[in-house]
Backbone as CSV, one residue per row, in Angstrom:
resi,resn,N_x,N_y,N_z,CA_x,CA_y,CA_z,C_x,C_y,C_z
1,UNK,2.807,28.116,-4.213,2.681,26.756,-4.668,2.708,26.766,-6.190
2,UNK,3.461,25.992,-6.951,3.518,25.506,-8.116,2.526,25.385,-8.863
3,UNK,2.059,25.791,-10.136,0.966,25.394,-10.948,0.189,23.832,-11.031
4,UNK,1.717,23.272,-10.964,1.696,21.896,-11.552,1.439,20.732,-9.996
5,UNK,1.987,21.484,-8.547,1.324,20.622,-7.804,-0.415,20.901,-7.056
6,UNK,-1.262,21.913,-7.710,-2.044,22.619,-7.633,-2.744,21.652,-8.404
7,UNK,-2.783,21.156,-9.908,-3.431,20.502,-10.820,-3.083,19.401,-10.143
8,UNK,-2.033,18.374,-9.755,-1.732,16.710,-9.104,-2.932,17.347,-7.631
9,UNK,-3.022,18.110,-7.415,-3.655,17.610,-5.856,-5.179,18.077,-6.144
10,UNK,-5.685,18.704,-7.331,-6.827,19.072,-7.408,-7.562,17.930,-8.332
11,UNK,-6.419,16.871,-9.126,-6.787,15.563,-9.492,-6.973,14.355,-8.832
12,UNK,-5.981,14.498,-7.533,-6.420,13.254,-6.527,-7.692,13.622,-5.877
13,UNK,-7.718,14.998,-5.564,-9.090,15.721,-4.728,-10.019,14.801,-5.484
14,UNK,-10.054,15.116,-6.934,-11.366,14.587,-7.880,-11.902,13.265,-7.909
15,UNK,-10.036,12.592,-7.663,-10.808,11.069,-7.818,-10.874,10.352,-6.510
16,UNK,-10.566,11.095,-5.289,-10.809,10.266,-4.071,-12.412,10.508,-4.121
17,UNK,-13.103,11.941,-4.029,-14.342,12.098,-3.809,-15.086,10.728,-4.720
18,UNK,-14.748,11.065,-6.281,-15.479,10.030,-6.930,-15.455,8.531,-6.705
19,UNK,-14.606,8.156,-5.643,-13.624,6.858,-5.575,-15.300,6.974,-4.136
20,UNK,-15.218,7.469,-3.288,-16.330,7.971,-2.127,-17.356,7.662,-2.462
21,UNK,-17.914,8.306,-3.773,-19.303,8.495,-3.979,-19.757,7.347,-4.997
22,UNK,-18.555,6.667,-5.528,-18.997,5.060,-6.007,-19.461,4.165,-4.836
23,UNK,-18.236,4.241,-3.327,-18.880,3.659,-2.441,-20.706,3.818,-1.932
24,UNK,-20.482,5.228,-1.903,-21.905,5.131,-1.343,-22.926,5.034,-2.103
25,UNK,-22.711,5.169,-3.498,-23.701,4.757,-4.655,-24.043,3.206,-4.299
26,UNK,-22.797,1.926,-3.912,-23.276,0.711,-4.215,-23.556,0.383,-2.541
27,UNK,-23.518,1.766,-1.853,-23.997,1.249,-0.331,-25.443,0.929,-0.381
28,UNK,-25.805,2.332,-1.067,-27.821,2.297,-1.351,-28.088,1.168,-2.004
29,UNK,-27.745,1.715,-3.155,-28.138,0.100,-4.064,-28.173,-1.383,-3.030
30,UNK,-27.038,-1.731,-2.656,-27.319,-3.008,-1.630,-28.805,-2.729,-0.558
31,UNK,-29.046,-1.332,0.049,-30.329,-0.906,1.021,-31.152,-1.186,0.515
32,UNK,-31.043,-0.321,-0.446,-32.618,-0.969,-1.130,-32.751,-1.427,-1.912
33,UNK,-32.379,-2.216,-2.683,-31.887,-3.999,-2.971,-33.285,-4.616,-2.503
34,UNK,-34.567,-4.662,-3.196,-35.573,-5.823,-3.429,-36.057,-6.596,-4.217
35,UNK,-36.424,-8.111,-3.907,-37.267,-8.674,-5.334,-38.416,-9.357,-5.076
36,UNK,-39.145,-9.058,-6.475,-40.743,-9.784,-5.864,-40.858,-10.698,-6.345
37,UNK,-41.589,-11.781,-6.136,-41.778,-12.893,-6.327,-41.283,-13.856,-5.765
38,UNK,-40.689,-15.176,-6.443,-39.864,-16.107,-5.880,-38.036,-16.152,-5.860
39,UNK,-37.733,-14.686,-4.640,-36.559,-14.624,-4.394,-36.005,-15.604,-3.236
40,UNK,-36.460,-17.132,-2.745,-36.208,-17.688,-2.109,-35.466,-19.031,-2.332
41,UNK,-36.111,-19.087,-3.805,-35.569,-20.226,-4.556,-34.533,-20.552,-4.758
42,UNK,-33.889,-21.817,-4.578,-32.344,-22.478,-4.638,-32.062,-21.530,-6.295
43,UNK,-32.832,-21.168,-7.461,-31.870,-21.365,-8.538,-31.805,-19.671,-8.963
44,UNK,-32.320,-18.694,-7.520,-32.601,-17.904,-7.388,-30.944,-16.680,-7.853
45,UNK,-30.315,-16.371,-8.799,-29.202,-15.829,-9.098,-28.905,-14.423,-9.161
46,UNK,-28.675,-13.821,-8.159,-28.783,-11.994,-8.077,-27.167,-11.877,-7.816
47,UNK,-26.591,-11.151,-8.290,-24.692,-10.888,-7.975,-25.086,-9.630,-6.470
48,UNK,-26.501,-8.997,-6.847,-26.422,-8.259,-4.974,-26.961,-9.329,-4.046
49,UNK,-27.848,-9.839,-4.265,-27.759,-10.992,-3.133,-26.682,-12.018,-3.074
50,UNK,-25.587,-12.427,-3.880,-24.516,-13.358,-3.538,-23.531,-12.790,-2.778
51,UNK,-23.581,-11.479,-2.862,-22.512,-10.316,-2.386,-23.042,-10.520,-1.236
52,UNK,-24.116,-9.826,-0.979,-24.629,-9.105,0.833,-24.800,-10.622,1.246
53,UNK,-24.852,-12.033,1.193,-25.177,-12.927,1.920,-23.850,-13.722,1.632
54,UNK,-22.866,-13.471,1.341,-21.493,-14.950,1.216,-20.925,-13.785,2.416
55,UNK,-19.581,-14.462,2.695,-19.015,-14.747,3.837,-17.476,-14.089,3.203
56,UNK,-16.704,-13.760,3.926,-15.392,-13.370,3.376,-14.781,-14.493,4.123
57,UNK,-13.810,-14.886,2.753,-13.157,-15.936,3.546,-11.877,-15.527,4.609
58,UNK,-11.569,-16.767,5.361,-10.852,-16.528,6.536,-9.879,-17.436,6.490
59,UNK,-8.516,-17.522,6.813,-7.492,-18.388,6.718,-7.168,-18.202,8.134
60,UNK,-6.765,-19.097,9.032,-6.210,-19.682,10.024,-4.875,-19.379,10.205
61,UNK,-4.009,-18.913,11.063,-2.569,-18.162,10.560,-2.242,-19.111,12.294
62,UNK,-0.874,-19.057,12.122,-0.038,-19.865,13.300,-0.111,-18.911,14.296
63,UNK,-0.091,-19.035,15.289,-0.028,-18.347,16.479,1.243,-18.937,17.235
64,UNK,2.069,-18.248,17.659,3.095,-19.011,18.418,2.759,-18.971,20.119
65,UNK,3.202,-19.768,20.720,3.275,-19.577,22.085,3.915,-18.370,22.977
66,UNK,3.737,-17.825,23.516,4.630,-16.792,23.856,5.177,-17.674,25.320
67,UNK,6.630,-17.100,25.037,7.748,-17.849,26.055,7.919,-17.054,26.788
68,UNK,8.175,-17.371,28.128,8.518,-16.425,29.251,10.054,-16.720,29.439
69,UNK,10.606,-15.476,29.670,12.287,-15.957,29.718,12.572,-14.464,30.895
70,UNK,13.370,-14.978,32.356,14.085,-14.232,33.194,14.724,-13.400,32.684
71,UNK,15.166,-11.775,32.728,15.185,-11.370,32.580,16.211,-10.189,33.867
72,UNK,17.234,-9.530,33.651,17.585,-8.967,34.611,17.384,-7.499,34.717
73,UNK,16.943,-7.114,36.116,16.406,-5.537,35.623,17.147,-4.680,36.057
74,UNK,17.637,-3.667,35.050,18.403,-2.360,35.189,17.866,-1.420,35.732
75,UNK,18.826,-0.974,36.973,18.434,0.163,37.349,19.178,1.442,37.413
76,UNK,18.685,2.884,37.382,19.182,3.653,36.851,19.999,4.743,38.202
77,UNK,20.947,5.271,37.389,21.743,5.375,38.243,20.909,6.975,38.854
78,UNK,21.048,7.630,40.163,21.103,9.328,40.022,21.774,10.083,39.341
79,UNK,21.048,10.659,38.543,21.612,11.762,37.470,22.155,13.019,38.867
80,UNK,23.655,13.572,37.616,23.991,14.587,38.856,23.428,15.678,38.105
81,UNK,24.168,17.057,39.018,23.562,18.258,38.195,24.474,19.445,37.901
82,UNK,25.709,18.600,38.474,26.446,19.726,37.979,27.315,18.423,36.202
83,UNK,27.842,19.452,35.557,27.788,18.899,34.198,29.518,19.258,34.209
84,UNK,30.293,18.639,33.049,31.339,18.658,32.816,32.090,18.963,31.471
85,UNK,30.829,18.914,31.429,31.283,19.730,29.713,31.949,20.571,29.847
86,UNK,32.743,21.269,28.425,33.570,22.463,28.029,32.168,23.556,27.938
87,UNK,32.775,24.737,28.581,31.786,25.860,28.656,31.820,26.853,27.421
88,UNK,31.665,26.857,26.511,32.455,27.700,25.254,31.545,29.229,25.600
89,UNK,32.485,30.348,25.081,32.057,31.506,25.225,31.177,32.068,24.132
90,UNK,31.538,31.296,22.927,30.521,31.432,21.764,29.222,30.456,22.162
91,UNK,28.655,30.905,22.731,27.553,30.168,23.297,26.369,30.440,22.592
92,UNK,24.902,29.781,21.785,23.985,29.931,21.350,23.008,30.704,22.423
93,UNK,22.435,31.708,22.348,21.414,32.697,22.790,20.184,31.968,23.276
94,UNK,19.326,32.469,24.534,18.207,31.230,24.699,17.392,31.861,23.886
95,UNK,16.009,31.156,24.004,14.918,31.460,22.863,14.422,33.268,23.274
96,UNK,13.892,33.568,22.244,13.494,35.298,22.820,12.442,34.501,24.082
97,UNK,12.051,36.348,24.979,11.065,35.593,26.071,9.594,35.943,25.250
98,UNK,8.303,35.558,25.323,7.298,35.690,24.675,6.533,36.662,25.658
């Protein structure tokens, strides 16, 4: 392997983990996420409580009807077994036996 794809894959290595361990840094933080006093109050403004309590929004997308339409069904013929191909004498070798 190449020097240079050794350093590209030992740099994505670096930043997926760190890309990981941001997640689970702001997983805790949201866990244990408390406040004392009057955290009940309408004018009550935390960006972790607006996060862990709003809603992701949702858009409504068309659904179509699904149509039923007749259809004619193919059936398959018997395969034969003798073949008609050209037999060539330069013929490829089968696999070794194991």
């Amino acid at each position: 392997m190449s020097p240079h794809k050794t350093r590209v894959s030992a740099r994505s290595g670096a930043l997926s983990l760190l890309c990981v361990l941001l997640v689970l840094l702001a997983a805790v933080a949201q866990v244990n996420h408390v406040h004392t006093g009057k955290s009940n109050s309408p004018s009550h403004e935390c960006s972790v409580c607006s996060v862990a309590h709003s809603t992701a929004l949702t858009r409504t997308t068309y659904q179509p009807v699904p149509v039923f339409v007749r259809s004619a069904l193919a059936l398959r013929q018997k395969a034969f077994s003798m073949s008609f191909l050209f037999v060539s004498p330069l013929y490829i070798r089968p696999p070794p036996s194991v």
